[in-house]
Protein backbone atom coordinates (compact mmCIF):
# COMPACT_ATOMS: atom_id res chain seq x y z
CA MET A 1 86.92 156.01 147.38
CA ILE A 2 84.97 152.42 147.79
CA ARG A 3 82.16 153.93 145.24
CA ILE A 4 84.61 154.37 142.68
CA VAL A 5 86.17 151.13 142.92
CA LEU A 6 82.91 149.32 142.66
CA VAL A 7 81.59 151.22 139.89
CA VAL A 8 85.31 150.38 138.16
CA MET A 9 84.47 147.30 138.78
CA LEU A 10 80.90 147.10 137.60
CA LEU A 11 82.08 148.38 134.46
CA VAL A 12 84.89 145.70 133.82
CA ALA A 13 82.28 143.12 134.85
CA LEU A 14 79.58 144.77 131.95
CA PHE A 15 82.92 145.05 129.66
CA LYS A 16 83.58 141.43 129.99
CA LEU A 17 79.79 140.57 129.74
CA TRP A 18 79.52 142.42 126.45
CA GLN A 19 82.74 140.65 125.01
CA ALA A 20 81.38 136.97 126.02
CA LEU A 21 78.36 138.22 123.67
CA GLN A 22 80.31 139.43 120.72
CA GLN A 23 82.11 136.06 121.00
CA ARG A 24 78.70 133.70 121.28
CA ARG A 25 77.50 136.06 118.80
CA LYS A 26 80.10 134.69 116.34
CA ALA A 27 79.74 131.40 117.42
CA THR A 28 76.28 130.78 117.42
CA GLY A 29 75.84 132.93 114.10
CA VAL A 30 73.05 135.14 115.85
CA TRP A 31 72.94 138.41 117.91
CA VAL A 32 72.14 137.12 121.80
CA GLY A 33 69.08 138.76 122.87
CA SER A 34 68.78 140.70 119.86
CA GLY A 35 65.20 139.13 118.90
CA SER A 36 62.53 136.50 119.74
CA ALA A 37 62.41 133.02 118.56
CA HIS A 38 59.84 134.01 116.20
CA GLY A 39 61.67 136.85 115.04
CA GLN A 40 64.61 134.35 114.19
CA GLU A 41 62.14 131.87 112.50
CA LYS A 42 61.25 134.83 110.12
CA SER A 43 64.94 135.69 109.60
CA ALA A 44 65.84 131.86 108.60
CA ALA A 45 62.78 131.95 106.38
CA ALA A 46 64.04 135.03 104.42
CA VAL A 47 67.31 133.08 103.60
CA VAL A 48 65.41 130.11 102.21
CA ALA A 49 63.32 132.26 100.26
CA LEU A 50 66.58 133.67 98.81
CA GLY A 51 66.91 130.07 97.39
CA PHE A 52 69.05 128.52 100.53
CA VAL A 53 67.99 124.85 101.61
CA PRO A 54 65.76 124.46 104.41
CA GLY A 55 67.39 122.99 107.55
CA GLU A 56 65.42 119.96 107.54
CA GLU A 57 65.99 119.15 103.73
CA LEU A 58 70.14 119.51 104.46
CA ASP A 59 71.97 116.16 103.52
CA THR A 60 74.24 115.18 106.30
CA GLU A 61 75.71 112.13 104.44
CA HIS A 62 77.22 113.60 101.61
CA SER A 63 79.46 116.69 101.02
CA ALA A 64 77.95 117.57 97.46
CA PRO A 65 75.15 115.95 94.92
CA PRO A 66 75.40 112.25 94.36
CA PRO A 67 75.37 111.65 90.60
CA ALA A 68 72.17 109.23 89.80
CA GLU A 69 75.02 106.82 88.42
CA VAL A 70 76.40 106.33 91.80
CA THR A 71 72.91 105.31 93.50
CA ALA A 72 72.12 102.67 90.98
CA VAL A 73 75.28 101.29 91.05
CA LEU A 74 75.67 100.93 95.22
CA ASP A 75 71.65 99.77 94.81
CA ALA A 76 72.75 97.01 92.41
CA VAL A 77 75.80 95.76 94.70
CA ARG A 78 73.49 96.07 97.64
CA SER A 79 71.39 93.67 95.67
CA GLY A 80 74.29 91.36 95.28
CA ASP A 81 75.36 92.45 91.63
CA TRP A 82 79.20 93.09 92.65
CA GLU A 83 80.05 93.00 88.64
CA ALA A 84 78.40 96.24 88.56
CA GLY A 85 80.44 97.52 91.67
CA ALA A 86 83.56 96.03 90.03
CA ALA A 87 83.14 97.78 86.93
CA TRP A 88 82.36 101.11 88.30
CA ILE A 89 85.45 101.01 90.64
CA GLU A 90 87.66 100.09 87.24
CA ALA A 91 86.58 102.86 85.45
CA ALA A 92 88.26 105.32 87.55
CA GLY A 93 91.34 104.05 85.90
CA THR A 94 94.01 105.88 87.01
CA ASP A 95 92.05 108.87 88.77
CA TRP A 96 93.14 107.88 92.19
CA ASP A 97 90.86 109.67 94.10
CA ARG A 98 88.21 108.48 92.52
CA ARG A 99 89.47 105.00 92.71
CA VAL A 100 89.64 105.07 96.31
CA GLY A 101 86.58 106.83 96.93
CA ARG A 102 84.64 104.29 94.73
CA ILE A 103 86.19 101.65 96.58
CA GLY A 104 85.29 103.14 100.18
CA GLN A 105 81.74 103.73 98.83
CA VAL A 106 81.50 99.76 97.76
CA ALA A 107 83.31 98.57 100.90
CA GLU A 108 80.83 100.29 103.48
CA LEU A 109 78.03 98.38 101.95
CA ALA A 110 80.43 95.31 102.87
CA VAL A 111 80.46 96.13 106.60
CA GLN A 112 76.95 95.67 106.61
CA ASP A 113 76.42 92.17 104.39
CA ASP A 114 79.58 90.98 102.84
CA GLY A 115 77.67 87.81 100.85
CA TRP A 116 78.26 89.54 97.34
CA LEU A 117 82.13 90.35 98.34
CA ARG A 118 82.37 86.69 98.88
CA ALA A 119 80.97 85.92 95.74
CA TRP A 120 83.42 88.16 94.21
CA ARG A 121 86.45 86.96 95.68
CA ALA A 122 85.61 83.41 95.04
CA ALA A 123 84.72 84.05 91.12
CA ARG A 124 88.11 86.03 90.80
CA PRO A 125 90.68 84.67 93.32
CA GLY A 126 93.55 87.31 93.54
CA ASP A 127 91.76 90.25 91.85
CA ALA A 128 92.99 93.54 93.09
CA THR A 129 89.82 95.23 93.33
CA ALA A 130 88.11 93.05 95.33
CA THR A 131 90.81 92.58 97.85
CA ALA A 132 91.20 96.39 98.03
CA VAL A 133 87.61 96.34 98.70
CA ASP A 134 87.63 93.55 101.07
CA ALA A 135 90.70 95.51 102.90
CA ASP A 136 89.06 98.51 103.25
CA ALA A 137 85.81 97.09 104.13
CA ALA A 138 87.68 95.32 107.39
CA VAL A 139 89.36 98.71 108.12
CA LEU A 140 85.73 100.21 107.95
CA LEU A 141 84.29 97.50 110.47
CA ALA A 142 87.57 98.12 112.78
CA TRP A 143 86.51 101.81 113.47
CA GLU A 144 82.67 101.14 113.30
CA VAL A 145 83.45 98.86 116.54
CA ARG A 146 85.87 101.59 117.99
CA GLY A 147 83.19 104.32 117.51
CA SER A 148 84.17 107.92 117.01
CA LYS A 149 84.61 108.85 120.26
CA LEU A 150 87.60 110.16 122.28
CA ALA A 151 89.78 107.44 123.81
CA LYS A 152 88.54 108.11 127.29
CA TYR A 153 85.12 107.59 126.34
CA THR A 154 86.24 104.13 124.51
CA THR A 155 85.73 100.88 126.73
CA GLU A 156 88.54 98.34 126.82
CA GLU A 157 86.38 96.03 125.34
CA GLN A 158 85.95 98.16 122.29
CA PHE A 159 89.81 98.78 121.81
CA ARG A 160 90.50 95.08 122.20
CA VAL A 161 88.23 94.09 119.64
CA PHE A 162 89.05 97.25 117.47
CA HIS A 163 92.82 96.13 117.49
CA GLN A 164 91.66 92.92 116.46
CA LEU A 165 89.99 93.77 113.61
CA LEU A 166 92.81 95.95 112.69
CA GLY A 167 95.29 93.25 112.72
CA LYS A 168 93.01 91.49 110.01
CA ALA A 169 92.61 94.37 108.11
CA GLN A 170 96.38 95.13 107.88
CA GLU A 171 97.23 91.83 106.69
CA LEU A 172 94.29 91.98 104.11
CA VAL A 173 95.56 95.45 102.96
CA HIS A 174 99.34 93.92 102.70
CA GLU A 175 97.61 90.96 100.51
CA ALA A 176 96.23 94.21 97.95
CA GLN A 177 99.63 95.78 98.04
CA ARG A 178 100.96 92.62 96.65
CA VAL A 179 98.60 92.05 94.06
CA ALA A 180 97.88 95.73 93.00
CA ASP A 181 99.10 97.37 89.90
CA PRO A 182 102.76 98.32 90.43
CA ALA A 183 101.56 102.10 89.71
CA ASP A 184 98.47 102.06 91.91
CA PRO A 185 99.00 103.67 95.29
CA VAL A 186 95.41 103.21 96.94
CA PRO A 187 96.57 99.99 98.63
CA TYR A 188 99.00 101.81 100.46
CA MET A 189 96.55 104.78 100.95
CA LEU A 190 94.14 101.97 102.68
CA GLU A 191 97.05 101.19 105.25
CA GLN A 192 97.10 105.12 106.60
CA PRO A 193 94.05 104.63 108.89
CA ILE A 194 96.11 101.65 110.20
CA ALA A 195 99.29 103.28 110.75
CA MET A 196 97.11 105.91 112.61
CA ALA A 197 95.37 103.75 114.96
CA PHE A 198 98.37 100.97 115.48
CA GLY A 199 100.49 104.27 116.24
CA TYR A 200 103.16 103.48 113.67
CA PRO A 201 106.59 105.31 114.14
CA HIS A 202 107.48 108.65 112.25
CA GLU A 203 109.83 106.60 110.22
CA ARG A 204 107.65 103.63 109.44
CA TYR A 205 104.80 106.06 108.46
CA GLU A 206 107.17 108.07 106.41
CA ALA A 207 108.10 104.81 104.59
CA LEU A 208 104.43 104.04 103.84
CA TRP A 209 104.27 107.89 102.56
CA ALA A 210 106.83 107.59 100.38
CA GLU A 211 105.69 104.39 98.85
CA ILE A 212 102.27 106.56 98.03
CA VAL A 213 104.13 109.29 96.82
CA LYS A 214 106.26 107.59 94.28
CA ARG A 215 103.32 106.45 92.68
CA ASP A 216 101.54 109.85 92.91
CA PRO A 217 102.61 112.75 94.52
CA LYS A 218 99.20 114.75 94.63
CA VAL A 219 96.45 112.59 95.61
CA LEU A 220 94.26 114.42 97.94
CA ALA A 221 93.00 111.96 99.62
CA ALA A 222 95.99 110.91 100.71
CA HIS A 223 97.40 114.12 101.80
CA THR A 224 94.40 114.79 104.01
CA SER A 225 94.85 111.32 105.65
CA ALA A 226 98.28 111.85 106.38
CA LEU A 227 97.25 114.94 107.84
CA GLN A 228 95.06 113.64 110.30
CA TYR A 229 98.13 111.03 111.33
CA TRP A 230 100.48 114.14 111.74
CA CYS A 231 98.03 115.76 113.84
CA ALA A 232 98.40 116.28 117.91
CA LYS A 233 95.27 114.17 118.54
CA TRP A 234 96.85 111.42 116.58
CA GLN A 235 100.85 110.78 116.24
CA GLY A 236 102.01 114.38 115.62
CA SER A 237 101.90 117.90 116.98
CA HIS A 238 100.39 120.94 115.72
CA GLU A 239 103.65 121.72 114.39
CA LEU A 240 103.85 119.02 112.28
CA ALA A 241 100.47 119.15 110.85
CA GLU A 242 100.93 122.64 109.66
CA SER A 243 104.56 121.78 108.35
CA PHE A 244 103.26 118.93 106.50
CA ALA A 245 100.23 120.86 105.04
CA ARG A 246 102.60 123.63 104.14
CA ARG A 247 104.61 121.24 102.13
CA SER A 248 101.90 119.81 100.52
CA ALA A 249 99.99 122.69 99.60
CA ASP A 250 103.36 123.98 98.03
CA ALA A 251 103.65 121.01 95.81
CA GLY A 252 99.97 121.52 94.30
CA ASP A 253 99.60 123.38 90.90
CA PRO A 254 96.38 125.23 90.46
CA GLY A 255 93.42 123.02 90.39
CA ASP A 256 95.23 120.35 92.21
CA LEU A 257 93.03 121.38 95.33
CA LEU A 258 95.87 120.55 97.67
CA SER A 259 95.46 124.47 99.36
CA LEU A 260 92.95 122.36 101.14
CA LEU A 261 95.97 121.23 103.56
CA PRO A 262 96.60 124.36 105.46
CA LEU A 263 92.87 124.97 105.85
CA TYR A 264 92.47 121.90 107.45
CA ALA A 265 95.29 121.86 109.41
CA PHE A 266 94.30 125.16 111.20
CA PHE A 267 90.78 124.04 111.52
CA GLU A 268 92.48 120.77 113.61
CA HIS A 269 94.72 122.96 115.85
CA GLU A 270 91.47 125.49 116.52
CA THR A 271 89.13 122.59 117.14
CA TYR A 272 92.07 120.72 119.78
CA ASP A 273 92.83 123.91 121.39
CA SER A 274 89.80 125.14 123.77
CA GLU A 275 91.70 128.01 124.53
CA LEU A 276 92.04 129.69 121.23
CA ASP A 277 89.00 131.86 120.13
CA PRO A 278 88.19 131.25 116.70
CA ASP A 279 87.43 135.10 115.78
CA THR A 280 90.77 136.31 116.51
CA TYR A 281 92.61 132.96 115.50
CA TYR A 282 91.14 132.61 112.07
CA LYS A 283 92.26 136.28 111.53
CA ARG A 284 96.19 135.41 111.67
CA PRO A 285 98.12 136.76 108.42
CA GLU A 286 99.14 133.12 107.74
CA ILE A 287 95.31 131.88 107.51
CA VAL A 288 93.97 134.53 105.62
CA GLU A 289 96.61 134.10 102.94
CA ALA A 290 95.92 130.22 103.12
CA ALA A 291 92.23 130.94 102.36
CA THR A 292 93.24 133.36 99.96
CA LYS A 293 95.01 130.95 97.99
CA ALA A 294 92.63 128.10 98.49
CA LEU A 295 89.82 130.76 96.47
CA ALA A 296 92.60 131.04 93.90
CA ASP A 297 92.91 127.05 94.03
CA VAL A 298 89.31 126.41 93.34
CA GLU A 299 88.73 128.85 90.69
CA SER A 300 91.42 126.98 88.76
CA ALA A 301 90.08 123.67 89.40
CA ASP A 302 87.92 121.71 86.62
CA PRO A 303 84.29 122.67 87.16
CA GLY A 304 83.28 119.15 87.22
CA ASP A 305 85.72 118.08 89.84
CA ARG A 306 83.82 117.16 92.88
CA ARG A 307 86.56 117.66 94.87
CA THR A 308 86.29 121.11 95.21
CA ALA A 309 83.39 120.59 97.64
CA GLN A 310 85.67 119.60 100.29
CA VAL A 311 87.69 122.79 99.89
CA ARG A 312 84.32 125.03 99.87
CA HIS A 313 83.09 123.61 102.91
CA MET A 314 86.22 124.35 104.46
CA LEU A 315 86.67 127.95 102.80
CA ALA A 316 83.10 128.97 104.07
CA TRP A 317 84.17 128.44 107.94
CA VAL A 318 87.06 129.96 107.55
CA LEU A 319 85.77 132.84 105.73
CA TYR A 320 83.17 133.19 108.18
CA TRP A 321 85.78 133.80 110.78
CA GLN A 322 87.59 136.07 108.88
CA ASP A 323 84.43 138.61 108.51
CA ARG A 324 84.96 137.87 104.82
CA TYR A 325 81.14 137.70 104.24
CA LEU A 326 81.03 138.18 100.57
CA ALA A 327 83.42 135.13 99.76
CA ALA A 328 81.76 132.71 102.49
CA ALA A 329 78.43 133.73 100.91
CA GLU A 330 79.54 132.15 97.67
CA GLN A 331 80.92 128.87 99.24
CA PHE A 332 77.73 128.71 101.24
CA ARG A 333 75.77 129.10 97.79
CA ALA A 334 78.07 126.69 96.00
CA VAL A 335 77.99 123.74 98.57
CA ASP A 336 74.29 124.19 100.20
CA GLY A 337 72.12 121.46 100.88
CA TYR A 338 74.95 118.68 101.60
CA ILE A 339 76.84 119.15 104.69
CA GLY A 340 78.70 115.66 105.41
CA ALA A 341 81.93 117.34 105.38
CA ALA A 342 84.36 118.84 107.84
CA PRO A 343 83.75 121.23 109.56
CA TRP A 344 80.10 120.69 109.95
CA ILE A 345 80.31 116.78 110.97
CA TYR A 346 82.70 117.94 114.26
CA THR A 347 79.76 118.24 116.17
CA THR A 348 76.95 116.52 117.30
CA ASP A 349 74.39 119.28 115.48
CA PRO A 350 76.12 119.33 111.89
CA LYS A 351 72.88 121.14 110.75
CA GLY A 352 72.59 123.63 113.85
CA ARG A 353 76.51 124.41 112.91
CA TYR A 354 76.04 124.68 109.34
CA LEU A 355 72.80 126.78 109.24
CA ARG A 356 73.64 129.33 112.22
CA MET A 357 76.83 130.31 110.22
CA ARG A 358 75.33 130.25 106.47
CA ASP A 359 72.34 132.46 108.01
CA TYR A 360 74.09 134.94 109.57
CA THR A 361 76.64 135.28 107.00
CA VAL A 362 73.56 135.43 104.04
CA ARG A 363 72.43 138.37 106.38
CA GLN A 364 75.42 140.06 106.34
CA VAL A 365 75.33 140.43 102.56
CA THR A 366 71.74 141.15 101.84
CA PRO A 367 70.63 144.48 102.44
CA GLY A 368 67.35 144.79 104.54
CA LEU A 369 67.36 141.12 105.38
């Protein structure tokens, strides 16, 4: 009898080990113990031979190839030509996603050296674009001081300086709101990360959100920023975040790309809750349906819409866990080379995460690889 019990216990232990190996296989993108390091290198080389980018050449700063004009403009601003930056931002017109993105790119330069920004402000007092850049640079500087680590790993001094800088940024953001075109939602969008950090009560955040959506209800950057506020890690919960994401997606028309929001909300939930197994979590019917809708949304979007990269990156992740390898491989092919986006950047090893999942996916859809 004792021997039978021992055998049963051994079988149970072996089964649990097999399950763990299966889960690890999905997490790493390779079969554990399936081959030597040399064999895995050959497999990676075979994926590269199919036209995919080698790991050492992956760009972790951008989600898609930056147009040559962007590099030229930013180089000009960096050298002191603020007028080039001003003209580039103004050229975005009422494409608010593009405008806020350009303001952010120019503001990042001011965090390192703001001499050209001070010259711009002096030459054009009250200029709405310069004020918005100044406000965004102040927000970025505050977050740089705080760092990206969890609160428990952030020092009291970091928090003190962080909140001090945020107070200054808040003043600049409110100035930007006063001098902006009444139809421009961007200065209100610049307040979103401040609201998140200061912990605006829900009622106050909803008032801020109302200012944004009455100007334009479909700015993708505004929705993704709002989702962060409603996440459990900030001022909301999984339920609030997923509810907000569903409303955003439902309000979008084909090609608006607001279908990204549910995928992002599900991803935030899974990464926040260590008890969830991604190999089963992402196969929930509602997540499968959300991925299918996002695929259709991307197909409906303007081929030149650079925002599709954000959706494709998240789709690659979700479709991988759903074992929808053909569709996932299409997303990896579309974004390959540029991985400065969620979900890859939610780790200290974005290249490793991306390569394991990409290469595993490609092997599943390539006979004989």
